[in-house]
mmCIF file of C-alpha atoms in Angstrom:
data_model
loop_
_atom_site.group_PDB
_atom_site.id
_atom_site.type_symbol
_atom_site.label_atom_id
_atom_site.label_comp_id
_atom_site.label_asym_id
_atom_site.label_seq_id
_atom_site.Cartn_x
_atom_site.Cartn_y
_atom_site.Cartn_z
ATOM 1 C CA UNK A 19 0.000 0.000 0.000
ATOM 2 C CA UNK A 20 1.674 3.127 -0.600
ATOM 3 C CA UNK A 21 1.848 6.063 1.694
ATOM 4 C CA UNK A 22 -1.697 8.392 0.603
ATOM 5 C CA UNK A 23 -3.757 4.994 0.390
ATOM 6 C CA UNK A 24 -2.176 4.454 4.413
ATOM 7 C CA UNK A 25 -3.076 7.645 5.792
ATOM 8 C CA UNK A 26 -6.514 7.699 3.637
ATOM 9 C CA UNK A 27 -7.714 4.617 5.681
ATOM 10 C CA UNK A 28 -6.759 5.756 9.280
ATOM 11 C CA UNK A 29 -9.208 8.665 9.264
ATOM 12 C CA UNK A 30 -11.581 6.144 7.814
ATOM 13 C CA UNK A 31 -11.572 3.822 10.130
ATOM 14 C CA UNK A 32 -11.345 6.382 12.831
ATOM 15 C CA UNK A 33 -14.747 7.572 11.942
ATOM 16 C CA UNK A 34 -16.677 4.030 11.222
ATOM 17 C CA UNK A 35 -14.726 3.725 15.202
ATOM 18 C CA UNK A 36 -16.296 7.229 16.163
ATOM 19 C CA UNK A 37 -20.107 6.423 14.917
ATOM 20 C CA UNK A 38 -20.126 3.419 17.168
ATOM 21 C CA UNK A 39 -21.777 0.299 15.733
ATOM 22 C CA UNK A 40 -25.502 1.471 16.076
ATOM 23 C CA UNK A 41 -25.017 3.497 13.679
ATOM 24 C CA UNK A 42 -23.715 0.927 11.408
ATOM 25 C CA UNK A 43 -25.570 -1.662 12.155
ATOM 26 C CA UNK A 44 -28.521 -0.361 13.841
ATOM 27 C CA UNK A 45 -29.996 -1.592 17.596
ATOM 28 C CA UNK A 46 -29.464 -4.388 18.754
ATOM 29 C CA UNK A 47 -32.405 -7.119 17.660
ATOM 30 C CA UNK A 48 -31.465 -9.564 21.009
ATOM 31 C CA UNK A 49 -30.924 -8.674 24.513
ATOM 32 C CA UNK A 50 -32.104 -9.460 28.092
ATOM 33 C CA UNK A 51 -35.580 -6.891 28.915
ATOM 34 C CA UNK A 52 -36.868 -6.332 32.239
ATOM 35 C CA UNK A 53 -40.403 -5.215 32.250
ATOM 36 C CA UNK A 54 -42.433 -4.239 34.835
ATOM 37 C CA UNK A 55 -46.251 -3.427 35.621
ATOM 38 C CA UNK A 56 -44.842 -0.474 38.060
ATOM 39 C CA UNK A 57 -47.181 2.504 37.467
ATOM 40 C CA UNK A 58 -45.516 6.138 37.540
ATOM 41 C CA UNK A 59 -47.131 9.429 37.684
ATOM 42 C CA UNK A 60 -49.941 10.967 40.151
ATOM 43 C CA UNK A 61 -53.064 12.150 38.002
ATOM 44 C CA UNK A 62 -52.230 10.434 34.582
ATOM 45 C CA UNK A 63 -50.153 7.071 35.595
ATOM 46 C CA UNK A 64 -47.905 5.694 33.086
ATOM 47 C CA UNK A 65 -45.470 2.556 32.704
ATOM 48 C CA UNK A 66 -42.457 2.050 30.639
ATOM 49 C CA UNK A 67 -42.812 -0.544 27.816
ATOM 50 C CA UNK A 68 -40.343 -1.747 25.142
ATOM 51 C CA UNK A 69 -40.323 -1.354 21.608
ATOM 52 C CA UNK A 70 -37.698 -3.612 19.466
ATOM 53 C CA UNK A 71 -37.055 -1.962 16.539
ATOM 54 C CA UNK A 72 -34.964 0.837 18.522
ATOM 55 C CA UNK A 73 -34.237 -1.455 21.161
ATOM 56 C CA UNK A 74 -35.551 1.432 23.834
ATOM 57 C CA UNK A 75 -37.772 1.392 26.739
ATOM 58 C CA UNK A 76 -41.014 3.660 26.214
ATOM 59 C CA UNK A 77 -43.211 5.278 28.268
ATOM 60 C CA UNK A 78 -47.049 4.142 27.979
ATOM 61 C CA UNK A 79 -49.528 6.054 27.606
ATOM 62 C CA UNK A 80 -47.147 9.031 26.364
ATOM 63 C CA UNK A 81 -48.041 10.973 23.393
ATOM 64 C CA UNK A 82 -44.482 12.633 22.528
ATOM 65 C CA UNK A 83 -42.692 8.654 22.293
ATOM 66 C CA UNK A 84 -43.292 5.817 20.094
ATOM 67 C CA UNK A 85 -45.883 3.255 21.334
ATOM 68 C CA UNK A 86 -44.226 0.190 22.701
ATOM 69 C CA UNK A 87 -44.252 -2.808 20.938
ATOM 70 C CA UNK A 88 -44.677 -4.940 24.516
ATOM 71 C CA UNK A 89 -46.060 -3.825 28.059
ATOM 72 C CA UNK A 90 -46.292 -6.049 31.231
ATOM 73 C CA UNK A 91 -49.984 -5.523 32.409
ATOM 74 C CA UNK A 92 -50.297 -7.229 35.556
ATOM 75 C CA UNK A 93 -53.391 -9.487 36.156
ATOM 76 C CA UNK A 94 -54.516 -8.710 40.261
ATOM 77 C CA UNK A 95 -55.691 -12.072 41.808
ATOM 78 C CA UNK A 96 -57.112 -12.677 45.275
ATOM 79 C CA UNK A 97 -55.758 -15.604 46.745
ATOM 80 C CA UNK A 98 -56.578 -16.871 50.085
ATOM 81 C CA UNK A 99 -57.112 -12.780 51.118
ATOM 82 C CA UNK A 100 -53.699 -12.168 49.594
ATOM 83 C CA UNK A 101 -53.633 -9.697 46.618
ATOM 84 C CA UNK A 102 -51.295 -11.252 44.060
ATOM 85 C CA UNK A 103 -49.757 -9.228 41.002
ATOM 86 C CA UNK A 104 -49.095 -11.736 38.119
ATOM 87 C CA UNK A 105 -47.119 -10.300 34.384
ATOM 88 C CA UNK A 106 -49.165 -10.220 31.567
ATOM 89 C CA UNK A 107 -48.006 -9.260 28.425
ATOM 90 C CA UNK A 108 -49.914 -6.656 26.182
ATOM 91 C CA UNK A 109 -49.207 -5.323 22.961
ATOM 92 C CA UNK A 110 -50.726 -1.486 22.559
ATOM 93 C CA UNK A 111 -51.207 -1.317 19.234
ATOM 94 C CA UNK A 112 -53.770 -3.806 19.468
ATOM 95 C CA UNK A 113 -52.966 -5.622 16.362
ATOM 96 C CA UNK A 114 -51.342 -9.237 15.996
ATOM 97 C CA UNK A 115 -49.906 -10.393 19.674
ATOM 98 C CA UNK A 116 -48.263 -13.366 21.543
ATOM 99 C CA UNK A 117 -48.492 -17.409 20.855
ATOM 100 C CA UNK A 118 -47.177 -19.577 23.366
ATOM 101 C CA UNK A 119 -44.699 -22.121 22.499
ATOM 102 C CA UNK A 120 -43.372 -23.777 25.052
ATOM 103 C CA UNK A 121 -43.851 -24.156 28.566
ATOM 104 C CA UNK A 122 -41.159 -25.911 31.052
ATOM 105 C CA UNK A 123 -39.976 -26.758 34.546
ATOM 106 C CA UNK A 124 -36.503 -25.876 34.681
ATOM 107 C CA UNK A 125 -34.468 -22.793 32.762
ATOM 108 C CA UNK A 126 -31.793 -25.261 31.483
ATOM 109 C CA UNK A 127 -34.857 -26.391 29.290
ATOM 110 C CA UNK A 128 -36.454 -23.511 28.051
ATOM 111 C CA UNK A 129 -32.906 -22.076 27.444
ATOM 112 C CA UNK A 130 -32.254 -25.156 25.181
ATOM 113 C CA UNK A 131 -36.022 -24.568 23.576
ATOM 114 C CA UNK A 132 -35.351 -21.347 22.614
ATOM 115 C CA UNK A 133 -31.783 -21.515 21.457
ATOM 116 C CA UNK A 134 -33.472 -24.476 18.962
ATOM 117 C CA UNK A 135 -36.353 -22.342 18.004
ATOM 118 C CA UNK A 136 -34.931 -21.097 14.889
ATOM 119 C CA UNK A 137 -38.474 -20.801 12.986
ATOM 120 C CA UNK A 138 -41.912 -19.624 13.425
ATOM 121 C CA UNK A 139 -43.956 -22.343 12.794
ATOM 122 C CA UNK A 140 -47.292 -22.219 10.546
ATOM 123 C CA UNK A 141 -50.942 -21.875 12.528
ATOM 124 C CA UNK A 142 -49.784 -19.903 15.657
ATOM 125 C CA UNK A 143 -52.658 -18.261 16.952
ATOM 126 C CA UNK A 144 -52.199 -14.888 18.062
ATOM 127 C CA UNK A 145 -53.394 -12.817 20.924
ATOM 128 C CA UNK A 146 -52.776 -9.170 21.446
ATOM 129 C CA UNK A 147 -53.258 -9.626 25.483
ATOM 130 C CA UNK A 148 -51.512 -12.716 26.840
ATOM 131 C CA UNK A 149 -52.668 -15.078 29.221
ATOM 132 C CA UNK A 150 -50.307 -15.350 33.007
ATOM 133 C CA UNK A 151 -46.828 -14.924 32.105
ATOM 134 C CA UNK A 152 -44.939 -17.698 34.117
ATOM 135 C CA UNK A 153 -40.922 -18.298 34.657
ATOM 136 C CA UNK A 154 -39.677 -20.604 31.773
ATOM 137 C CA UNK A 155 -42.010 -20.190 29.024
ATOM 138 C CA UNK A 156 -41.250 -19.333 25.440
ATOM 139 C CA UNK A 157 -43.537 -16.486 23.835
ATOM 140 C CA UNK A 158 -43.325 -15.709 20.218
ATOM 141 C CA UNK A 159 -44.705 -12.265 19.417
ATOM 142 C CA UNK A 160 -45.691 -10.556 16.371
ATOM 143 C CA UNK A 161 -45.666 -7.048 16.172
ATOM 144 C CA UNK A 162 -47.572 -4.478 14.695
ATOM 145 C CA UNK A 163 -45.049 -3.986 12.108
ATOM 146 C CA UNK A 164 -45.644 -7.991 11.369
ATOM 147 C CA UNK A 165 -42.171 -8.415 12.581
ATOM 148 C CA UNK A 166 -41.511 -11.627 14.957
ATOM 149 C CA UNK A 167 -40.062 -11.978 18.350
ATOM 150 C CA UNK A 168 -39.280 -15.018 20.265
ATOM 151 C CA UNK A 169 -39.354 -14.329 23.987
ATOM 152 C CA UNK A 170 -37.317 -16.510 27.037
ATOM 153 C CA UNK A 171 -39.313 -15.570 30.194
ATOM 154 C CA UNK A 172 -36.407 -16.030 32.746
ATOM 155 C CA UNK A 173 -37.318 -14.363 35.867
ATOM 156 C CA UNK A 174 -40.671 -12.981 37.567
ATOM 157 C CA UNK A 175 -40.751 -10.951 40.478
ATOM 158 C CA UNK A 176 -43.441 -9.600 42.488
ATOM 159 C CA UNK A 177 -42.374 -5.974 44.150
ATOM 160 C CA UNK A 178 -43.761 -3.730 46.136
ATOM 161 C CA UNK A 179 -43.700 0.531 45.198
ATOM 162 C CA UNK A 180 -42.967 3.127 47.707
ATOM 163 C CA UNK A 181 -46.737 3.583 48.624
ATOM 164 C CA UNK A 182 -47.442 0.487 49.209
ATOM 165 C CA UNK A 183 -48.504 -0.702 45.718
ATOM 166 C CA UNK A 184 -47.710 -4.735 43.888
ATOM 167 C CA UNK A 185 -46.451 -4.882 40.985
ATOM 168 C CA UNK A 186 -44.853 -7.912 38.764
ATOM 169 C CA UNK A 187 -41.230 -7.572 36.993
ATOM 170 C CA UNK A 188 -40.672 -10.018 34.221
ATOM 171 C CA UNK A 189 -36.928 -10.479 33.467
ATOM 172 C CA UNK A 190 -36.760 -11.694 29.388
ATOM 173 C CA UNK A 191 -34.131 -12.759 26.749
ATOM 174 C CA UNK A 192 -35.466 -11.828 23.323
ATOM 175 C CA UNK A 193 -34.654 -12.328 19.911
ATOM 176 C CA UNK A 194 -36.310 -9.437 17.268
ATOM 177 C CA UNK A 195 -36.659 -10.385 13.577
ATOM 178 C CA UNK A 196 -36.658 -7.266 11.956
ATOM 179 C CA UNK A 197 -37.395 -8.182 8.644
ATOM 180 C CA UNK A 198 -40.844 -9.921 8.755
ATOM 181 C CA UNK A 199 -39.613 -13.373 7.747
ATOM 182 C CA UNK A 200 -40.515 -16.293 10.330
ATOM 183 C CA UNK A 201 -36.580 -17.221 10.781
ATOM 184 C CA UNK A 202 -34.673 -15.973 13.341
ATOM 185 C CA UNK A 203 -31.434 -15.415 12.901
ATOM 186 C CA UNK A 204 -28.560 -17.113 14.858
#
Protein backbone atom coordinates (compact mmCIF):
# COMPACT_ATOMS: atom_id res chain seq x y z
CA UNK A 1 0.00 0.00 0.00
CA UNK A 2 1.67 3.13 -0.60
CA UNK A 3 1.85 6.06 1.69
CA UNK A 4 -1.70 8.39 0.60
CA UNK A 5 -3.76 4.99 0.39
CA UNK A 6 -2.18 4.45 4.41
CA UNK A 7 -3.08 7.64 5.79
CA UNK A 8 -6.51 7.70 3.64
CA UNK A 9 -7.71 4.62 5.68
CA UNK A 10 -6.76 5.76 9.28
CA UNK A 11 -9.21 8.66 9.26
CA UNK A 12 -11.58 6.14 7.81
CA UNK A 13 -11.57 3.82 10.13
CA UNK A 14 -11.35 6.38 12.83
CA UNK A 15 -14.75 7.57 11.94
CA UNK A 16 -16.68 4.03 11.22
CA UNK A 17 -14.73 3.72 15.20
CA UNK A 18 -16.30 7.23 16.16
CA UNK A 19 -20.11 6.42 14.92
CA UNK A 20 -20.13 3.42 17.17
CA UNK A 21 -21.78 0.30 15.73
CA UNK A 22 -25.50 1.47 16.08
CA UNK A 23 -25.02 3.50 13.68
CA UNK A 24 -23.71 0.93 11.41
CA UNK A 25 -25.57 -1.66 12.15
CA UNK A 26 -28.52 -0.36 13.84
CA UNK A 27 -30.00 -1.59 17.60
CA UNK A 28 -29.46 -4.39 18.75
CA UNK A 29 -32.40 -7.12 17.66
CA UNK A 30 -31.47 -9.56 21.01
CA UNK A 31 -30.92 -8.67 24.51
CA UNK A 32 -32.10 -9.46 28.09
CA UNK A 33 -35.58 -6.89 28.92
CA UNK A 34 -36.87 -6.33 32.24
CA UNK A 35 -40.40 -5.21 32.25
CA UNK A 36 -42.43 -4.24 34.83
CA UNK A 37 -46.25 -3.43 35.62
CA UNK A 38 -44.84 -0.47 38.06
CA UNK A 39 -47.18 2.50 37.47
CA UNK A 40 -45.52 6.14 37.54
CA UNK A 41 -47.13 9.43 37.68
CA UNK A 42 -49.94 10.97 40.15
CA UNK A 43 -53.06 12.15 38.00
CA UNK A 44 -52.23 10.43 34.58
CA UNK A 45 -50.15 7.07 35.59
CA UNK A 46 -47.90 5.69 33.09
CA UNK A 47 -45.47 2.56 32.70
CA UNK A 48 -42.46 2.05 30.64
CA UNK A 49 -42.81 -0.54 27.82
CA UNK A 50 -40.34 -1.75 25.14
CA UNK A 51 -40.32 -1.35 21.61
CA UNK A 52 -37.70 -3.61 19.47
CA UNK A 53 -37.06 -1.96 16.54
CA UNK A 54 -34.96 0.84 18.52
CA UNK A 55 -34.24 -1.46 21.16
CA UNK A 56 -35.55 1.43 23.83
CA UNK A 57 -37.77 1.39 26.74
CA UNK A 58 -41.01 3.66 26.21
CA UNK A 59 -43.21 5.28 28.27
CA UNK A 60 -47.05 4.14 27.98
CA UNK A 61 -49.53 6.05 27.61
CA UNK A 62 -47.15 9.03 26.36
CA UNK A 63 -48.04 10.97 23.39
CA UNK A 64 -44.48 12.63 22.53
CA UNK A 65 -42.69 8.65 22.29
CA UNK A 66 -43.29 5.82 20.09
CA UNK A 67 -45.88 3.25 21.33
CA UNK A 68 -44.23 0.19 22.70
CA UNK A 69 -44.25 -2.81 20.94
CA UNK A 70 -44.68 -4.94 24.52
CA UNK A 71 -46.06 -3.82 28.06
CA UNK A 72 -46.29 -6.05 31.23
CA UNK A 73 -49.98 -5.52 32.41
CA UNK A 74 -50.30 -7.23 35.56
CA UNK A 75 -53.39 -9.49 36.16
CA UNK A 76 -54.52 -8.71 40.26
CA UNK A 77 -55.69 -12.07 41.81
CA UNK A 78 -57.11 -12.68 45.27
CA UNK A 79 -55.76 -15.60 46.74
CA UNK A 80 -56.58 -16.87 50.09
CA UNK A 81 -57.11 -12.78 51.12
CA UNK A 82 -53.70 -12.17 49.59
CA UNK A 83 -53.63 -9.70 46.62
CA UNK A 84 -51.30 -11.25 44.06
CA UNK A 85 -49.76 -9.23 41.00
CA UNK A 86 -49.10 -11.74 38.12
CA UNK A 87 -47.12 -10.30 34.38
CA UNK A 88 -49.16 -10.22 31.57
CA UNK A 89 -48.01 -9.26 28.43
CA UNK A 90 -49.91 -6.66 26.18
CA UNK A 91 -49.21 -5.32 22.96
CA UNK A 92 -50.73 -1.49 22.56
CA UNK A 93 -51.21 -1.32 19.23
CA UNK A 94 -53.77 -3.81 19.47
CA UNK A 95 -52.97 -5.62 16.36
CA UNK A 96 -51.34 -9.24 16.00
CA UNK A 97 -49.91 -10.39 19.67
CA UNK A 98 -48.26 -13.37 21.54
CA UNK A 99 -48.49 -17.41 20.86
CA UNK A 100 -47.18 -19.58 23.37
CA UNK A 101 -44.70 -22.12 22.50
CA UNK A 102 -43.37 -23.78 25.05
CA UNK A 103 -43.85 -24.16 28.57
CA UNK A 104 -41.16 -25.91 31.05
CA UNK A 105 -39.98 -26.76 34.55
CA UNK A 106 -36.50 -25.88 34.68
CA UNK A 107 -34.47 -22.79 32.76
CA UNK A 108 -31.79 -25.26 31.48
CA UNK A 109 -34.86 -26.39 29.29
CA UNK A 110 -36.45 -23.51 28.05
CA UNK A 111 -32.91 -22.08 27.44
CA UNK A 112 -32.25 -25.16 25.18
CA UNK A 113 -36.02 -24.57 23.58
CA UNK A 114 -35.35 -21.35 22.61
CA UNK A 115 -31.78 -21.52 21.46
CA UNK A 116 -33.47 -24.48 18.96
CA UNK A 117 -36.35 -22.34 18.00
CA UNK A 118 -34.93 -21.10 14.89
CA UNK A 119 -38.47 -20.80 12.99
CA UNK A 120 -41.91 -19.62 13.42
CA UNK A 121 -43.96 -22.34 12.79
CA UNK A 122 -47.29 -22.22 10.55
CA UNK A 123 -50.94 -21.87 12.53
CA UNK A 124 -49.78 -19.90 15.66
CA UNK A 125 -52.66 -18.26 16.95
CA UNK A 126 -52.20 -14.89 18.06
CA UNK A 127 -53.39 -12.82 20.92
CA UNK A 128 -52.78 -9.17 21.45
CA UNK A 129 -53.26 -9.63 25.48
CA UNK A 130 -51.51 -12.72 26.84
CA UNK A 131 -52.67 -15.08 29.22
CA UNK A 132 -50.31 -15.35 33.01
CA UNK A 133 -46.83 -14.92 32.11
CA UNK A 134 -44.94 -17.70 34.12
CA UNK A 135 -40.92 -18.30 34.66
CA UNK A 136 -39.68 -20.60 31.77
CA UNK A 137 -42.01 -20.19 29.02
CA UNK A 138 -41.25 -19.33 25.44
CA UNK A 139 -43.54 -16.49 23.83
CA UNK A 140 -43.33 -15.71 20.22
CA UNK A 141 -44.71 -12.27 19.42
CA UNK A 142 -45.69 -10.56 16.37
CA UNK A 143 -45.67 -7.05 16.17
CA UNK A 144 -47.57 -4.48 14.70
CA UNK A 145 -45.05 -3.99 12.11
CA UNK A 146 -45.64 -7.99 11.37
CA UNK A 147 -42.17 -8.41 12.58
CA UNK A 148 -41.51 -11.63 14.96
CA UNK A 149 -40.06 -11.98 18.35
CA UNK A 150 -39.28 -15.02 20.27
CA UNK A 151 -39.35 -14.33 23.99
CA UNK A 152 -37.32 -16.51 27.04
CA UNK A 153 -39.31 -15.57 30.19
CA UNK A 154 -36.41 -16.03 32.75
CA UNK A 155 -37.32 -14.36 35.87
CA UNK A 156 -40.67 -12.98 37.57
CA UNK A 157 -40.75 -10.95 40.48
CA UNK A 158 -43.44 -9.60 42.49
CA UNK A 159 -42.37 -5.97 44.15
CA UNK A 160 -43.76 -3.73 46.14
CA UNK A 161 -43.70 0.53 45.20
CA UNK A 162 -42.97 3.13 47.71
CA UNK A 163 -46.74 3.58 48.62
CA UNK A 164 -47.44 0.49 49.21
CA UNK A 165 -48.50 -0.70 45.72
CA UNK A 166 -47.71 -4.74 43.89
CA UNK A 167 -46.45 -4.88 40.98
CA UNK A 168 -44.85 -7.91 38.76
CA UNK A 169 -41.23 -7.57 36.99
CA UNK A 170 -40.67 -10.02 34.22
CA UNK A 171 -36.93 -10.48 33.47
CA UNK A 172 -36.76 -11.69 29.39
CA UNK A 173 -34.13 -12.76 26.75
CA UNK A 174 -35.47 -11.83 23.32
CA UNK A 175 -34.65 -12.33 19.91
CA UNK A 176 -36.31 -9.44 17.27
CA UNK A 177 -36.66 -10.38 13.58
CA UNK A 178 -36.66 -7.27 11.96
CA UNK A 179 -37.40 -8.18 8.64
CA UNK A 180 -40.84 -9.92 8.76
CA UNK A 181 -39.61 -13.37 7.75
CA UNK A 182 -40.52 -16.29 10.33
CA UNK A 183 -36.58 -17.22 10.78
CA UNK A 184 -34.67 -15.97 13.34
CA UNK A 185 -31.43 -15.42 12.90
CA UNK A 186 -28.56 -17.11 14.86
Amino acid sequence: MNRRGGMLAVPVLLLILAGGCERWFGPEKSGEIQLSSQLFGSESYYLFGFGYEQAEYYRYPYQGEPVPDIINEAYRMIEGGEVKVLPGFNIPAQVNGFALVGEFTTLAEARSFYDDYKAVEQGLQFETVSDTVELFQVWIQQTSLGNYVKLLVKDINTLQGESGDLYSEVVMDYVYQSDGTPEFPD
